[in-house]
Coordinates of C-alpha atoms in Angstrom, one line a residue:
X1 CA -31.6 1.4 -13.2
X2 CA -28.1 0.3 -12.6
X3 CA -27.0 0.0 -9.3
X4 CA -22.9 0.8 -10.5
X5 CA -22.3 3.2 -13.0
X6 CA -19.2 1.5 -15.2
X7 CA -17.7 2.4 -18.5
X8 CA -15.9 0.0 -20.2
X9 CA -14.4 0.2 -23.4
X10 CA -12.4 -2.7 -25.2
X11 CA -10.7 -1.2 -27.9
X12 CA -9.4 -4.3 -29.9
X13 CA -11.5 -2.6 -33.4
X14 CA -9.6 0.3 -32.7
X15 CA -6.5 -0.6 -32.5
X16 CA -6.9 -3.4 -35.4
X17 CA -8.5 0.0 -37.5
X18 CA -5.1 2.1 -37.0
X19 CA -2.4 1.7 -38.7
X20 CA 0.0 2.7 -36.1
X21 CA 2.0 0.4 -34.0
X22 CA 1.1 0.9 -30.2
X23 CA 3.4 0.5 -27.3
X24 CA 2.3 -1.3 -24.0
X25 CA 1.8 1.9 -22.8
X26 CA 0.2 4.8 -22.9
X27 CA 1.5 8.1 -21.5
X28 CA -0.8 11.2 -20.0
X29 CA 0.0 14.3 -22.0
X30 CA -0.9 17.3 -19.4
X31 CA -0.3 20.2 -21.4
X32 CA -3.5 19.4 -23.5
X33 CA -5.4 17.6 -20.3
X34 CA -7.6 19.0 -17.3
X35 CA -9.9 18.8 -14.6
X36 CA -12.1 21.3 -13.9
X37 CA -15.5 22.6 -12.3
X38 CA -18.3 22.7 -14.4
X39 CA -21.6 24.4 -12.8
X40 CA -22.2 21.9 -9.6
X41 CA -20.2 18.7 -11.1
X42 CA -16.8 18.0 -13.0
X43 CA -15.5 18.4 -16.6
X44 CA -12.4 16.1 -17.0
X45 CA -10.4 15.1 -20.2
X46 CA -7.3 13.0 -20.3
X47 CA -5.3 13.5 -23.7
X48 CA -3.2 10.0 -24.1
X49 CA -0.5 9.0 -26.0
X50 CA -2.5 6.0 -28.0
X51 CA -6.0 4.5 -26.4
X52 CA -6.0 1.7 -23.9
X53 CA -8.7 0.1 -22.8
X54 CA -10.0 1.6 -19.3
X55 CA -13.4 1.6 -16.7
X56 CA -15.0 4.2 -14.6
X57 CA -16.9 4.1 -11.4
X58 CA -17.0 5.9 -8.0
X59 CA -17.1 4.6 -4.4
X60 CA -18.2 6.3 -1.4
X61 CA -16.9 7.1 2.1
X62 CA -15.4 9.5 1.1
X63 CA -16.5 9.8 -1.9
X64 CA -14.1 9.3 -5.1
X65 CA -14.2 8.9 -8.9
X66 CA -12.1 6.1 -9.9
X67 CA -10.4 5.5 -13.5
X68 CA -8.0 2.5 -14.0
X69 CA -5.9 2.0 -17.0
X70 CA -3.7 -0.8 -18.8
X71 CA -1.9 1.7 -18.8
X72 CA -0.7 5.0 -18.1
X73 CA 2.4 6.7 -17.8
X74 CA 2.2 9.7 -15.4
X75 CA 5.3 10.8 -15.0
X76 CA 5.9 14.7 -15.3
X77 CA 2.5 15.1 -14.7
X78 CA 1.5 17.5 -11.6
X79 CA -1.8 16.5 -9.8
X80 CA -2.4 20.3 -8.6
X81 CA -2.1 21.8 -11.7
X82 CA -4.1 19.3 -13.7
X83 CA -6.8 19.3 -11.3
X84 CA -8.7 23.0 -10.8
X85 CA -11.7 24.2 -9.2
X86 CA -13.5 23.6 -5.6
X87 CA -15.9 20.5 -6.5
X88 CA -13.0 18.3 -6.0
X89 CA -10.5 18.1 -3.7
X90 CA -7.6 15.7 -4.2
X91 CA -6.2 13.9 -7.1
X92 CA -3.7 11.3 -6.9
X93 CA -2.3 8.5 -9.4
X94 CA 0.0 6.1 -10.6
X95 CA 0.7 2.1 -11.0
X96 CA -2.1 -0.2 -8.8
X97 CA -0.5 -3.5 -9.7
X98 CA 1.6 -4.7 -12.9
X99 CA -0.3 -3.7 -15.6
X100 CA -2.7 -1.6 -14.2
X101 CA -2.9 2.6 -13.6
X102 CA -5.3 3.9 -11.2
X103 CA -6.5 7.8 -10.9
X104 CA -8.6 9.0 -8.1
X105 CA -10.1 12.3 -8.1
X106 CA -11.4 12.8 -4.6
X107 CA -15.0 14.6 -5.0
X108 CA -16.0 17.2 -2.2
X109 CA -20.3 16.1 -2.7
X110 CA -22.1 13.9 -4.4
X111 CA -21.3 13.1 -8.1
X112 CA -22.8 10.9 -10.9
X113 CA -21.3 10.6 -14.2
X114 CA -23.6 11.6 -16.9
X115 CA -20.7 11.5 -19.8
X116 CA -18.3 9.0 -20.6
X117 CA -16.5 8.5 -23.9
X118 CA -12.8 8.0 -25.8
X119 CA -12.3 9.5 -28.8
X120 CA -9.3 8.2 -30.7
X121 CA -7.7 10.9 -33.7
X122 CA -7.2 8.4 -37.2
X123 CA -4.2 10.7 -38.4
X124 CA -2.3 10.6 -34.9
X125 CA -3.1 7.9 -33.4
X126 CA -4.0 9.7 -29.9
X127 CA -6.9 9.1 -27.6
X128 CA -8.9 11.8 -25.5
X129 CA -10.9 10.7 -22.5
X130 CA -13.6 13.1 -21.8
X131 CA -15.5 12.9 -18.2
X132 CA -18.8 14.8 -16.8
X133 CA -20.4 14.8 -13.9
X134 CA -23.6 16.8 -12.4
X135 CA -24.6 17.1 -8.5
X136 CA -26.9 13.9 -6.9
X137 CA -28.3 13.3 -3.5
X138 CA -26.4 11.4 -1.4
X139 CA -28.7 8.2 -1.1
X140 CA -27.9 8.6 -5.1
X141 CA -24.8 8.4 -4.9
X142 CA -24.6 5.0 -2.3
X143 CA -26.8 3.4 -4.8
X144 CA -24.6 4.1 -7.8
X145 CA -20.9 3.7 -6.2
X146 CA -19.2 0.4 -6.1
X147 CA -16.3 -1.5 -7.1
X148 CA -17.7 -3.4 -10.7
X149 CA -16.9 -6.8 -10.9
X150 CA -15.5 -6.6 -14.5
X151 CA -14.2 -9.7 -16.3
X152 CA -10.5 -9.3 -16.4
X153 CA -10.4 -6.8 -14.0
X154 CA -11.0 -8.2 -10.9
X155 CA -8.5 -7.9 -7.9
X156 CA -6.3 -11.2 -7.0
X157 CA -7.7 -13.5 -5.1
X158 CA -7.2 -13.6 -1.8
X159 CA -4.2 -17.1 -1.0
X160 CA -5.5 -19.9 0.3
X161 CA -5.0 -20.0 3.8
X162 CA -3.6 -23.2 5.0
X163 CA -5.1 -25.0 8.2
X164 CA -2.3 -24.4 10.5
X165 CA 1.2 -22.7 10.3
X166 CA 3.7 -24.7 11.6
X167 CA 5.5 -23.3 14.4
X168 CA 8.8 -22.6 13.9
X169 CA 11.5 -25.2 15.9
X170 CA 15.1 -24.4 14.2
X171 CA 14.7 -27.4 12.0
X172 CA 14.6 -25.3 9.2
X173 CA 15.2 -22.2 7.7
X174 CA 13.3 -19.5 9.2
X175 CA 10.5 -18.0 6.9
X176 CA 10.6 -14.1 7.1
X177 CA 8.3 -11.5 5.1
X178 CA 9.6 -8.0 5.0
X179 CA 6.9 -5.9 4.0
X180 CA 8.2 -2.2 2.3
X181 CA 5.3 0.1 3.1
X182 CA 3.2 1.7 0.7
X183 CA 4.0 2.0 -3.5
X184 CA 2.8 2.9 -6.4
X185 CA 0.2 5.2 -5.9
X186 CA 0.9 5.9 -2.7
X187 CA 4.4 7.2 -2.3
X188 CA 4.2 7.5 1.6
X189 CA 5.8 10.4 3.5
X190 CA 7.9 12.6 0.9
X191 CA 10.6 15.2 2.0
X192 CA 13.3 16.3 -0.1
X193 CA 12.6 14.4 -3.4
X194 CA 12.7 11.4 -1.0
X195 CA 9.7 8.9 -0.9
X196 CA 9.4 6.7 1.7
X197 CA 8.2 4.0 -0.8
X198 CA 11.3 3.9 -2.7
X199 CA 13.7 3.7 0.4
X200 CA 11.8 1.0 2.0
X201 CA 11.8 -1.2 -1.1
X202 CA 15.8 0.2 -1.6
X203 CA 16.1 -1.5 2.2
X204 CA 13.5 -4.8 1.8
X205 CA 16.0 -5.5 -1.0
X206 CA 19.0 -4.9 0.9
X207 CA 17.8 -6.9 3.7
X208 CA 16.8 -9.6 1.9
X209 CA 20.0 -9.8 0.3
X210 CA 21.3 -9.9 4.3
X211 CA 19.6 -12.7 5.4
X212 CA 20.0 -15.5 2.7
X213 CA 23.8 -14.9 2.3
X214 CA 24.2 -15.5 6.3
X215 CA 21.9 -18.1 5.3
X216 CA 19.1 -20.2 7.9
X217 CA 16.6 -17.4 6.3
X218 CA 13.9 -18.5 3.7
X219 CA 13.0 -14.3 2.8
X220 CA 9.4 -13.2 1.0
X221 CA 9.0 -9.2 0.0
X222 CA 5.3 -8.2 0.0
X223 CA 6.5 -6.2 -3.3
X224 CA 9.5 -6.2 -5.4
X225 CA 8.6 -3.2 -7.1
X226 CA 7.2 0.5 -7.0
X227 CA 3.3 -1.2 -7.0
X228 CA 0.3 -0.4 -4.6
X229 CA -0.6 -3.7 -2.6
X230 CA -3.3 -3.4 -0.6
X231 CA -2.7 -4.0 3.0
X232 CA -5.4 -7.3 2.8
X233 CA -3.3 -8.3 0.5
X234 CA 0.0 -7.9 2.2
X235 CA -1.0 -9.7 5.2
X236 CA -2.0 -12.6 2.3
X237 CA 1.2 -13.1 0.8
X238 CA 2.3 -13.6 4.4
X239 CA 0.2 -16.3 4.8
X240 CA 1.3 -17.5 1.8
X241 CA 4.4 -18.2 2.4
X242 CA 3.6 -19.6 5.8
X243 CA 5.7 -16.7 7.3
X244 CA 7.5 -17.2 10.6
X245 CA 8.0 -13.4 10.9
X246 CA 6.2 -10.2 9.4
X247 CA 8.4 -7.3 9.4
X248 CA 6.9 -4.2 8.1
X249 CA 8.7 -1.8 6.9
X250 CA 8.4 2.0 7.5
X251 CA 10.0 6.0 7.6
X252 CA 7.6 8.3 9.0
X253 CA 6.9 12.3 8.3
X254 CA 6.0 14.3 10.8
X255 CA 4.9 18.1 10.3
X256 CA 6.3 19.2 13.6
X257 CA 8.9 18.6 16.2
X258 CA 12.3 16.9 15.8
X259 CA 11.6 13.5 16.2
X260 CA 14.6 11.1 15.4
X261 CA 15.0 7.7 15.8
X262 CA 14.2 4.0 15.1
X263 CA 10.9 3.0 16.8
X264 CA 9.5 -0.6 16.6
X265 CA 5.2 -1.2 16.8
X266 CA 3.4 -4.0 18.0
X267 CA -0.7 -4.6 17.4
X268 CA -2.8 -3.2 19.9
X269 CA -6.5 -2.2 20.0
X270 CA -5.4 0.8 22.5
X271 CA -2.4 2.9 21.2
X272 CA 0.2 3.4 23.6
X273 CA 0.3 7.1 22.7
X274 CA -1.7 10.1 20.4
X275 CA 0.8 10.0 18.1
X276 CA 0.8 6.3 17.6
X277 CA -3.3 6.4 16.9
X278 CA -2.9 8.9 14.4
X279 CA 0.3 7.6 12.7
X280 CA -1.7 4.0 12.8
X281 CA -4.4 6.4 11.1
X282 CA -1.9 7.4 8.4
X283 CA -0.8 4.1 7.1
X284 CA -4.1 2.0 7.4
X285 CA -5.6 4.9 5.0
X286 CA -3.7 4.1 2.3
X287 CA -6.0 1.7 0.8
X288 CA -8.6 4.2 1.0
X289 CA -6.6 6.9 -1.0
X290 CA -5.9 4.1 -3.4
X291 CA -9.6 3.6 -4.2
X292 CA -10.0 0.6 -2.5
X293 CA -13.2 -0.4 -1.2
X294 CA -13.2 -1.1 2.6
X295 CA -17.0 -1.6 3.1
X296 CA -17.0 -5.0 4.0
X297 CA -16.6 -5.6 7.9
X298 CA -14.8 -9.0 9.5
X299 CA -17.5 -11.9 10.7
X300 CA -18.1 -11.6 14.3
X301 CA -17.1 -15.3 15.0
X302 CA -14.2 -14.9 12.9
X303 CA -12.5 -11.9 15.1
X304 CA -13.5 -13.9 18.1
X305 CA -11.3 -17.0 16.6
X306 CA -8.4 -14.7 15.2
X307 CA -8.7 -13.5 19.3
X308 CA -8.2 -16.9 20.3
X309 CA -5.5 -17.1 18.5
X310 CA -3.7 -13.9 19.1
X311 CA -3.1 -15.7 22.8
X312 CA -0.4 -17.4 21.5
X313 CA 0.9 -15.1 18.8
X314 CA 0.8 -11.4 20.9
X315 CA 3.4 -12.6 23.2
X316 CA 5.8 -14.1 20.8
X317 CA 5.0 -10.3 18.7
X318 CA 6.4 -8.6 21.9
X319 CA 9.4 -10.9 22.6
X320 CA 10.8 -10.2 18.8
X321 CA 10.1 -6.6 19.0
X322 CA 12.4 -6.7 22.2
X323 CA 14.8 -9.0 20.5
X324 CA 15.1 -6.3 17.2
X325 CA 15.1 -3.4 20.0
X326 CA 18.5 -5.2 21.1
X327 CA 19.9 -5.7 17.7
X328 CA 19.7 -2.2 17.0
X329 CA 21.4 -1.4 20.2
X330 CA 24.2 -3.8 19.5
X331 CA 24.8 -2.0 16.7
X332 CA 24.1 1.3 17.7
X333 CA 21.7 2.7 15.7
X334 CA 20.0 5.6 17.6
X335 CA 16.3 4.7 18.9
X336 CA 13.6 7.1 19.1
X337 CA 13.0 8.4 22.6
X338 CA 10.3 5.8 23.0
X339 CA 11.6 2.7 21.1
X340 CA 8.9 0.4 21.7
X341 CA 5.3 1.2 21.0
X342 CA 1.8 0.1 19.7
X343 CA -1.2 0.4 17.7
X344 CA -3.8 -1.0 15.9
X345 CA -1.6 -0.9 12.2
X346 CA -3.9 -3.8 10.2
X347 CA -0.5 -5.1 8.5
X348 CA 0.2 -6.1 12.0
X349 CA -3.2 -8.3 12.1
X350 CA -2.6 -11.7 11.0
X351 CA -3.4 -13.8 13.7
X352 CA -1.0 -16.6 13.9
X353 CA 2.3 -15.0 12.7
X354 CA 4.5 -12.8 14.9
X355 CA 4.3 -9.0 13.0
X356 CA 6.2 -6.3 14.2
X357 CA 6.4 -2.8 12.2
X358 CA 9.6 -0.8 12.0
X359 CA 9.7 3.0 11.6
X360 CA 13.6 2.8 10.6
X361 CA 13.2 6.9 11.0
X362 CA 11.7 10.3 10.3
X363 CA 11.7 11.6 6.9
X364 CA 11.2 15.0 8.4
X365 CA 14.6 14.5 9.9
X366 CA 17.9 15.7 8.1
X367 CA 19.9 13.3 10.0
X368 CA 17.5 10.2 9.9
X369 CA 16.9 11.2 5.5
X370 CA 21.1 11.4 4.8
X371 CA 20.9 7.4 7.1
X372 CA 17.8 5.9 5.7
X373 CA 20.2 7.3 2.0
X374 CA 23.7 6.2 3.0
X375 CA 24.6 2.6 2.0
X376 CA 26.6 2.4 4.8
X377 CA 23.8 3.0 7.7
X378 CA 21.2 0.7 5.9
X379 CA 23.6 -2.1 6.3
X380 CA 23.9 -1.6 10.0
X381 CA 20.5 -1.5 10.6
X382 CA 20.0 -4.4 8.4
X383 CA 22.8 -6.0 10.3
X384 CA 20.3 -5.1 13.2
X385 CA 17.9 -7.0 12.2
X386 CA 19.5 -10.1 11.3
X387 CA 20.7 -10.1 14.9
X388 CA 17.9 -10.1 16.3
X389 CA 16.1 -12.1 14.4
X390 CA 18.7 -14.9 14.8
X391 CA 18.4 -14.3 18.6
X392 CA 14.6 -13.9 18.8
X393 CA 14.5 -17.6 16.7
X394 CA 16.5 -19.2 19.0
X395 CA 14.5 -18.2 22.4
X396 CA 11.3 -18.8 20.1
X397 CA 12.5 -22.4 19.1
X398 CA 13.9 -23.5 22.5
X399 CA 10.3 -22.4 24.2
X400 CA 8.2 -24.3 21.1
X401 CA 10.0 -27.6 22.6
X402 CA 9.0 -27.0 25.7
X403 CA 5.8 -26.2 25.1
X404 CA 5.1 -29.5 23.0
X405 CA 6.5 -31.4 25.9

C-alpha cells in the first residue's frame, strides 16, 4: 500500500499527438469548472485551456488537497464561487515559484483520493481535470498525506550556508536583504483592491533603487516578483548573500480599531503584546496556507547553537531597529503608538544576521493605504531607512573594532 497518494501525468504523447500549438500556459476556464460535495468526500473538475503536466497529494495538519501545475493562469477566477458545499472549507491559488501553480483546497475531515484523471478533447485541444474523494479515518489519512518527492519537482535546495559571516567593519559595502512579505499565492492583507504583496514588492524595488544610487549598499530582494517563497527559504537567500541586514518588509490588516502608524519588530520567544502574538501568528502561517509542509522540527543541539549565537546578534537586532525608529522620525513619518515591538516572526530567525521586520502601515487604514500608494510618501520612508541604516552601520562598525581589539 502506498504511503503517498501522487498523480503524475507527463503529457509529452499528448501534446506530440495534437496538432495544436500550445502556449506555456494554461489558463483555468471557471465557467465550465467546480468544486463540489459529493456524499461524504469531494467531486472537483478543472476545465483548462490546453493540458499541462500536474501531481496530486494531500498533507495534513490541517488537512489540504494539493494540486501544482506548470502552469495555470487564474486570473478572473473566484475561489468562492468555484468551490461549493461544506466538506471543504477554503480554496486558495496562484503562482508557487516561476513556473509552477499551486491550488489548495482546504478539507474540513479526512479525505483520500479515489479518482484522478485528465482528459484532453482531440478537436479543441482542451484538458479537464477530474478529482474524487470519499471519507477516511484519520490515522488514514497521516499515512497517505505527504509532500512526494517527484523528479523535477522537488523544492530548491536549501543555500549552502557558509562557516562564518563576516562581520561587517565599513570596509565595504554593506550587504542588505529586503525581504517583501508574502506573494503569489498568498497576497497578504487585502483592502480596497490593494494587496499587501504587491506594495511591498512596489517598495523592496523602490528601496533598492535608494540605496545603490547613494551607493556603500550591496542590496538582495528575497523576490523580484509576485512569487510565494517560503519563509525557510527567505531566511536562505539571506544567508546567501551573506547579508549584513534583514529587513522584512510588511503592511498589516487589522479587522478592528484604527491603528495607524509605522511599527518596527524584533525576534522574541515572548511577544511584547496580544496583538503582536497573533499578528506573528498571521504571517508565519503563510507557508501553511501555501501547502507547505512544516512537519519537520529543528535539532535540539542545533537551536541550542543558533542560541549561542543569537548573544551576539539580538543586541545588534535591537540597536538597528532603534536606529530605523530614528530615521523615520527624522523624516517624519508617523509611528504607531507603540513603535517598537516583538515576536517570534520566523523571518526574523537567522541567527547570525541582524533582522528587523517593518509594518510600514495598516492596510485597514485610509490614510496609511493612500501613503503606502503615493510615490511621494514611499520615498520618505525609503529615505527613512537609508538613514538609518547608514547611522546604524556606522555605530555597528566602530563597536566591531573594538570588539576585535
Amino acid at each position: 500500500m502506498f504511503r503517498i497518494v501522487t498523480v503524475i501525468f507527463s503529457l509529452m504523447a499528448a501534446f506530440a499527438a495534437s496538432a495544436q500549438d500550445f502556449s506555456a500556459l494554461a489558463k483555468l476556464e471557471p465557467a465550465r469548472s467546480f468544486i463540489k460535495d459529493a456524499s461524504q468526500g469531494i467531486e472537483m473538475q478543472l476545465q483548462l485551456s490546453q493540458p499541462v503536466p500536474y501531481r496530486l497529494f494531500t498533507l495534513d495538519a490541517p488537512k489540504r488537497l494539493i494540486i501544482d501545475f506548470r502552469e495555470v493562469d487564474f486570473s478572473g477566477v473566484d475561489a468562492e464561487v468555484l468551490r461549493q458545499g461544506s466538506n471543504s472549507s477554503g480554496l486558495r491559488f496562484g503562482v508557487f515559484r516561476p513556473g509552477w501553480s499551486r491550488l489548495v483546497l482546504d478539507l474540513n475531515a479526512s479525505q483520500q483520493i479515489i479518482e484522478a484523471g485528465m482528459r484532453t478533447d482531440a478537436q479543441t485541444g482542451r484538458a479537464a481535470i477530474t478529482v474524487r474523494t470519499e471519507a477516511v479515518e484519520d490515522t488514514r489519512f497521516a499515512a497517505l498525506s505527504g509532500m512526494p518527492e517527484t523528479e523535477g519537482w522537488q523544492e530548491p535546495k536549501p543555500a549552502d550556508i557558509p562557516a562564518e559571516i563576516r562581520r561587517q567593519d565599513g570596509s565595504r559595502p554593506l550587504r542588505v536583504v529586503l525581504d517583501p512579505g508574502h506573494g503569489g499565492i498568498d497576497p497578504g492583507a487585502q483592502r480596497d483592491n490593494a494587496n499587501e504583496s504587491d506594495l511591498m514588492l512596489l517598495f523592496a524595488l523602490e528601496l533598492q533603487e535608494n540605496l545603490i544610487r547613494a551607493g556603500g549598499y550591496e542590496v538582495t530582494l528575497t523576490r523580484t516578483e509576485d512569487v510565494f517563497v517560503p519563509l525557510e527559504a527567505r531566511v536562505s537567500v539571506a544567508r546567501h548573500a551573506q547579508a549584513d541586514v534583514f529587513i522584512s518588509l510588511h503592511a498589516d490588516a487589522l479587522a478592528e480599531g484604527r491603528a495607524t502608524g509605522t511599527t518596527l519588530y524584533t525576534l522574541s520567544d515572548a511577544a511584547s503584546d496580544k496583538a503582536s502574538a497573533l499578528l506573528a501568528e498571521r504571517h508565519d502561517r503563510a507557508d501553511l496556507l501555501a501547502g507547505i509542509d512544516l512537519s519537520k522540527q529543528d535539532d535540539i543541539i542545533a537551536a541550542v547553537l543558533m542560541e549561542l549565537v543569537r548573544r551576539d546578534t539580538t543586541p545588534r537586532s535591537e540597536k538597528l531597529a532603534q536606529s530605523l525608529l530614528a530615521g523615520f522620525q527624522d523624516e517624519d513619518i508617523q509611528l504607531y503608538k507603540k513603535p517598537k515591538l516583538s515576536a517570534g516572526f520566523s523571518v526574523l530567525k537567522a541567527p547570525d544576521i541582524p533582522s528587523v521586520l517593518i509594518e510600514l502601515g495598516f492596510l485597514s487604514n485610509p490614510a496609511d493605504l493612500r501613503n503606502l500608494q503615493n510615490p511621494a510618501w514611499r520615498k520618505r520612508a525609503a529615505d527613512a531607512i537609508k538613514l538609518g541604516l547608514r547611522d546604524w552601520a556606522v555605530a555597528d562598525a566602530a563597536e566591531a573594532k573594538l570588539i576585535r581589539q
